[in-house]
Structures are given as C-alpha cells and as structure tokens.
C-alpha cells in the first residue's frame, strides 16, 4: 500500500525515535490522524523550537528553560549544595527526583567514558565537576552512573581525579539491575540504592 506523503513522512519521523519500530510508528501516525486536530496541533507546538526553548544549567548541566542560567535544583535554597549526585543523563535526575528522597544537588555528565566509542574525559562534563569540588564546600560526591562497565569505569576515573580533594566519595548500593539504566529503576529500588550507598575504595 502506498501511503499519502504526509503520513509516510510522519511514520518515517516516528521510526527514528528510540524504541519505535515500523509497526509502532504506523500506529502512532494513524492515531494522530483519527484524533482531534487540536491534539496534533498541541504536539506540533511542543516540538516547534524545542531546542531553542531549552538550555543546560551552567552549574550542573541539567536541562533548564532557555534564558535561565541555572536549573530549578541549583536555584533552590532548600537543596544541600554540599552533596552532589553525579549522573549520566538528565533523565537520571528525573528518576532520582521522583523518589522524593534526595535533597542534594546534581551533576549531569552527558555520557560515560567509552574507549571503544572513543569517548574520553574531555568529551563529557567531568572537568566542570572537578572544578565544582575544587571551589570547596562539597562534602560528598555520590557517583550514580549506571551499573554497567562504562558506568563503573567512569565512576572509577572520577574517583581518581578527586583524590587530591577532601571529599567523601560514595557509589550507589548494588541492587540496581546490572547493565540496567537508572531511569528504568523503580522508585523504591532507587531509594534503597541511594540510602545504602557505600564508600568507594
Ligand atoms: Zn543545575
């Protein structure tokens, strides 16, 4: 069957999204076709200028509204700046925020070290993290990279880099599924991993 171009274009677009195969892409496109026009208009509006409307926090590299220097967490006087939880992606911040049990701040690396893929320390936000620690007032760094080989390698590298500084370094407790992503862990598992965090040695 040959589809009209606008639908085929939409299907092609959906297919490029993570986790969406050809079947799901077609299903989504036909869902939109049947739904109220206002639904697809709202969606289109949300997509338009997405990249221009969103920026990265100048302190922790979490996502924030364009025009804001710092994200909500960094701005909040209720958050403890003495504790920094280091995560791979901004999505991990969301996962930890959903637990409602973390009151420190964050640092988003935007990736992990991966010699195979040629990703080195300067390709992710490690240096700005060291600089934050060097500025002082940081008591604890929680390394919350995913429990994968790259996540562990990255955590170990950061630990080495932080050796000269007087800061407690902890790693999330095991119990998170190995090779799994923080963002997919359920809230209780994540909360347990957080409260059971251990010193790195
Ligand atoms: Zn921030």
CSV table of C-alpha atoms and ligand atoms in Angstrom, one decimal:
chain,number,residue,atom,x,y,z
A,1,UNK,CA,0.0,0.0,0.0
A,2,UNK,CA,1.3,3.4,-0.9
A,3,UNK,CA,0.5,6.0,1.8
A,4,UNK,CA,-0.1,9.7,1.1
A,5,UNK,CA,3.2,11.6,1.6
A,6,UNK,CA,2.2,13.5,4.8
A,7,UNK,CA,1.5,10.2,6.6
A,8,UNK,CA,4.6,8.4,5.3
A,9,UNK,CA,6.7,11.4,6.4
A,10,UNK,CA,5.2,11.2,9.9
A,11,UNK,CA,5.8,7.4,10.0
A,12,UNK,CA,9.4,7.9,8.9
A,13,UNK,CA,9.9,10.5,11.6
A,14,UNK,CA,8.5,8.3,14.4
A,15,UNK,CA,10.6,5.4,13.2
A,16,UNK,CA,13.7,7.3,14.0
A,17,UNK,CA,12.7,7.7,17.7
A,18,UNK,CA,14.4,5.2,20.2
A,19,UNK,CA,12.3,2.1,20.9
A,20,UNK,CA,9.9,2.7,18.0
A,21,UNK,CA,9.7,0.2,15.2
A,22,UNK,CA,7.9,0.4,11.9
A,23,UNK,CA,4.7,-1.0,13.3
A,24,UNK,CA,4.5,1.3,16.3
A,25,UNK,CA,5.4,4.2,14.0
A,26,UNK,CA,2.4,3.5,11.8
A,27,UNK,CA,0.1,3.0,14.8
A,28,UNK,CA,1.1,6.4,16.2
A,29,UNK,CA,0.7,8.1,12.8
A,30,UNK,CA,-2.8,6.7,12.4
A,31,UNK,CA,-3.7,7.5,15.9
A,32,UNK,CA,-2.9,11.2,15.2
A,33,UNK,CA,-4.9,11.0,12.0
A,34,UNK,CA,-8.0,9.9,13.9
A,35,UNK,CA,-7.5,12.2,16.9
A,36,UNK,CA,-8.9,15.8,17.2
A,37,UNK,CA,-6.9,18.3,15.2
A,38,UNK,CA,-6.2,20.2,18.4
A,39,UNK,CA,-4.2,17.1,19.6
A,40,UNK,CA,-1.7,17.2,16.7
A,41,UNK,CA,-1.6,21.0,16.8
A,42,UNK,CA,-0.6,20.9,20.5
A,43,UNK,CA,2.0,18.3,19.8
A,44,UNK,CA,3.4,20.2,16.9
A,45,UNK,CA,3.6,23.3,19.0
A,46,UNK,CA,5.5,21.4,21.7
A,47,UNK,CA,8.0,20.2,19.1
A,48,UNK,CA,8.5,23.6,17.4
A,49,UNK,CA,11.5,25.4,18.7
A,50,UNK,CA,12.1,22.7,21.4
A,51,UNK,CA,15.9,23.0,21.0
A,52,UNK,CA,15.7,26.8,21.3
A,53,UNK,CA,13.4,26.8,24.3
A,54,UNK,CA,15.6,24.5,26.4
A,55,UNK,CA,19.1,25.1,27.7
A,56,UNK,CA,21.6,23.4,30.0
A,57,UNK,CA,22.3,24.6,33.5
A,58,UNK,CA,25.6,26.5,33.8
A,59,UNK,CA,26.3,24.8,37.1
A,60,UNK,CA,25.2,21.2,36.9
A,61,UNK,CA,24.3,20.7,33.1
A,62,UNK,CA,20.8,19.6,33.9
A,63,UNK,CA,18.1,20.8,31.5
A,64,UNK,CA,16.5,24.1,32.2
A,65,UNK,CA,14.4,26.8,30.4
A,66,UNK,CA,16.3,28.9,27.8
A,67,UNK,CA,17.3,32.2,29.4
A,68,UNK,CA,17.8,30.7,32.8
A,69,UNK,CA,21.4,30.5,33.9
A,70,UNK,CA,20.7,27.7,36.5
A,71,UNK,CA,18.2,24.9,36.8
A,72,UNK,CA,15.5,24.7,39.4
A,73,UNK,CA,17.5,22.3,41.6
A,74,UNK,CA,20.6,24.6,41.6
A,75,UNK,CA,18.4,27.7,42.3
A,76,UNK,CA,16.5,26.1,45.2
A,77,UNK,CA,17.7,27.3,48.7
A,78,UNK,CA,16.2,24.0,50.1
A,79,UNK,CA,18.8,21.8,48.4
A,80,UNK,CA,22.1,20.9,50.1
A,81,UNK,CA,24.9,22.1,47.9
A,82,UNK,CA,27.4,20.1,50.0
A,83,UNK,CA,26.2,16.8,48.4
A,84,UNK,CA,26.4,16.3,44.6
A,85,UNK,CA,24.9,13.3,42.9
A,86,UNK,CA,26.7,12.5,39.6
A,87,UNK,CA,24.6,11.0,36.9
A,88,UNK,CA,25.0,10.2,33.2
A,89,UNK,CA,21.9,11.9,31.7
A,90,UNK,CA,19.3,14.5,32.6
A,91,UNK,CA,16.7,11.7,32.6
A,92,UNK,CA,18.5,10.2,35.6
A,93,UNK,CA,17.9,13.4,37.5
A,94,UNK,CA,14.2,12.9,36.8
A,95,UNK,CA,14.3,9.4,38.1
A,96,UNK,CA,16.0,10.5,41.3
A,97,UNK,CA,13.7,13.4,41.8
A,98,UNK,CA,10.7,11.0,41.5
A,99,UNK,CA,11.9,9.1,44.6
A,100,UNK,CA,11.4,12.3,46.7
A,101,UNK,CA,14.3,11.1,48.9
A,102,UNK,CA,17.2,13.1,47.6
A,103,UNK,CA,17.9,16.7,48.8
A,104,UNK,CA,21.3,17.4,47.4
A,105,UNK,CA,22.3,18.8,44.1
A,106,UNK,CA,23.3,17.1,40.8
A,107,UNK,CA,26.0,17.0,38.1
A,108,UNK,CA,25.0,15.6,34.7
A,109,UNK,CA,27.9,14.2,32.8
A,110,UNK,CA,26.1,13.9,29.4
A,111,UNK,CA,27.6,10.5,28.7
A,112,UNK,CA,30.1,8.0,30.0
A,113,UNK,CA,33.7,7.1,29.3
A,114,UNK,CA,33.9,4.6,26.5
A,115,UNK,CA,37.3,3.9,24.9
A,116,UNK,CA,35.6,1.7,22.3
A,117,UNK,CA,33.5,4.5,21.1
A,118,UNK,CA,36.3,7.0,21.5
A,119,UNK,CA,34.7,8.9,24.3
A,120,UNK,CA,37.3,10.4,26.6
A,121,UNK,CA,37.2,12.6,29.8
A,122,UNK,CA,37.1,15.8,27.7
A,123,UNK,CA,34.0,14.6,25.8
A,124,UNK,CA,31.8,14.6,28.9
A,125,UNK,CA,31.3,17.0,31.7
A,126,UNK,CA,34.0,15.7,34.1
A,127,UNK,CA,36.2,18.7,34.3
A,128,UNK,CA,33.4,21.1,35.4
A,129,UNK,CA,32.7,18.6,38.2
A,130,UNK,CA,36.3,18.7,39.4
A,131,UNK,CA,36.1,22.5,39.3
A,132,UNK,CA,32.9,22.5,41.4
A,133,UNK,CA,34.7,20.3,44.0
A,134,UNK,CA,37.9,22.5,43.8
A,135,UNK,CA,35.8,25.6,44.7
A,136,UNK,CA,35.1,24.0,48.1
A,137,UNK,CA,32.0,23.4,50.2
A,138,UNK,CA,31.4,20.0,48.7
A,139,UNK,CA,31.3,17.3,51.4
A,140,UNK,CA,30.1,14.3,49.4
A,141,UNK,CA,30.1,13.1,45.8
A,142,UNK,CA,27.6,10.3,45.1
A,143,UNK,CA,28.6,8.5,41.9
A,144,UNK,CA,25.3,7.4,40.4
A,145,UNK,CA,26.5,6.3,37.0
A,146,UNK,CA,24.7,3.2,35.7
A,147,UNK,CA,25.8,-0.2,36.9
A,148,UNK,CA,27.4,-1.0,33.6
A,149,UNK,CA,31.1,-1.4,32.5
A,150,UNK,CA,31.2,2.1,31.2
A,151,UNK,CA,29.4,3.5,34.3
A,152,UNK,CA,31.8,1.7,36.6
A,153,UNK,CA,34.9,2.9,34.6
A,154,UNK,CA,33.6,6.5,34.7
A,155,UNK,CA,33.0,6.3,38.4
A,156,UNK,CA,36.5,5.0,39.0
A,157,UNK,CA,38.0,7.7,36.8
A,158,UNK,CA,36.2,10.4,38.7
A,159,UNK,CA,37.2,8.9,42.0
A,160,UNK,CA,40.9,9.1,40.9
A,161,UNK,CA,40.5,12.7,39.8
A,162,UNK,CA,39.0,13.6,43.1
A,163,UNK,CA,41.8,12.0,45.2
A,164,UNK,CA,43.5,15.3,46.0
A,165,UNK,CA,40.4,16.8,47.5
A,166,UNK,CA,39.0,16.3,51.0
A,167,UNK,CA,35.6,14.9,49.9
A,168,UNK,CA,33.7,11.7,50.7
A,169,UNK,CA,33.1,9.6,47.6
A,170,UNK,CA,30.2,7.1,47.6
A,171,UNK,CA,28.7,4.8,44.9
A,172,UNK,CA,25.0,3.8,44.8
A,173,UNK,CA,24.5,0.4,46.5
A,174,UNK,CA,24.3,-2.7,44.4
A,175,UNK,CA,20.8,-3.9,43.9
A,176,UNK,CA,20.2,-1.9,40.8
A,177,UNK,CA,19.9,-4.4,37.9
A,178,UNK,CA,23.4,-4.8,36.5
A,179,UNK,CA,23.7,-3.3,33.0
A,180,UNK,CA,20.3,-1.6,33.7
A,181,UNK,CA,19.6,2.1,33.4
A,182,UNK,CA,18.9,4.3,36.4
A,183,UNK,CA,16.0,5.8,34.6
A,184,UNK,CA,14.2,2.5,34.4
A,185,UNK,CA,14.7,1.5,38.1
A,186,UNK,CA,11.6,1.7,40.2
A,187,UNK,CA,11.4,4.4,42.9
A,188,UNK,CA,11.9,2.0,45.9
A,189,UNK,CA,14.9,0.3,44.3
A,190,UNK,CA,16.5,3.6,43.6
A,191,UNK,CA,15.7,4.9,47.1
A,192,UNK,CA,17.3,1.8,48.6
A,193,UNK,CA,20.4,2.2,46.4
A,194,UNK,CA,20.7,5.8,47.5
A,195,UNK,CA,20.3,5.2,51.2
A,196,UNK,CA,22.6,2.2,51.1
A,197,UNK,CA,25.3,4.0,49.2
A,198,UNK,CA,28.9,2.9,50.1
A,199,UNK,CA,32.3,4.5,50.2
A,200,UNK,CA,34.4,3.8,47.2
A,201,UNK,CA,37.7,2.2,47.9
B,1,LIG,ZN1,21.7,23.0,37.8
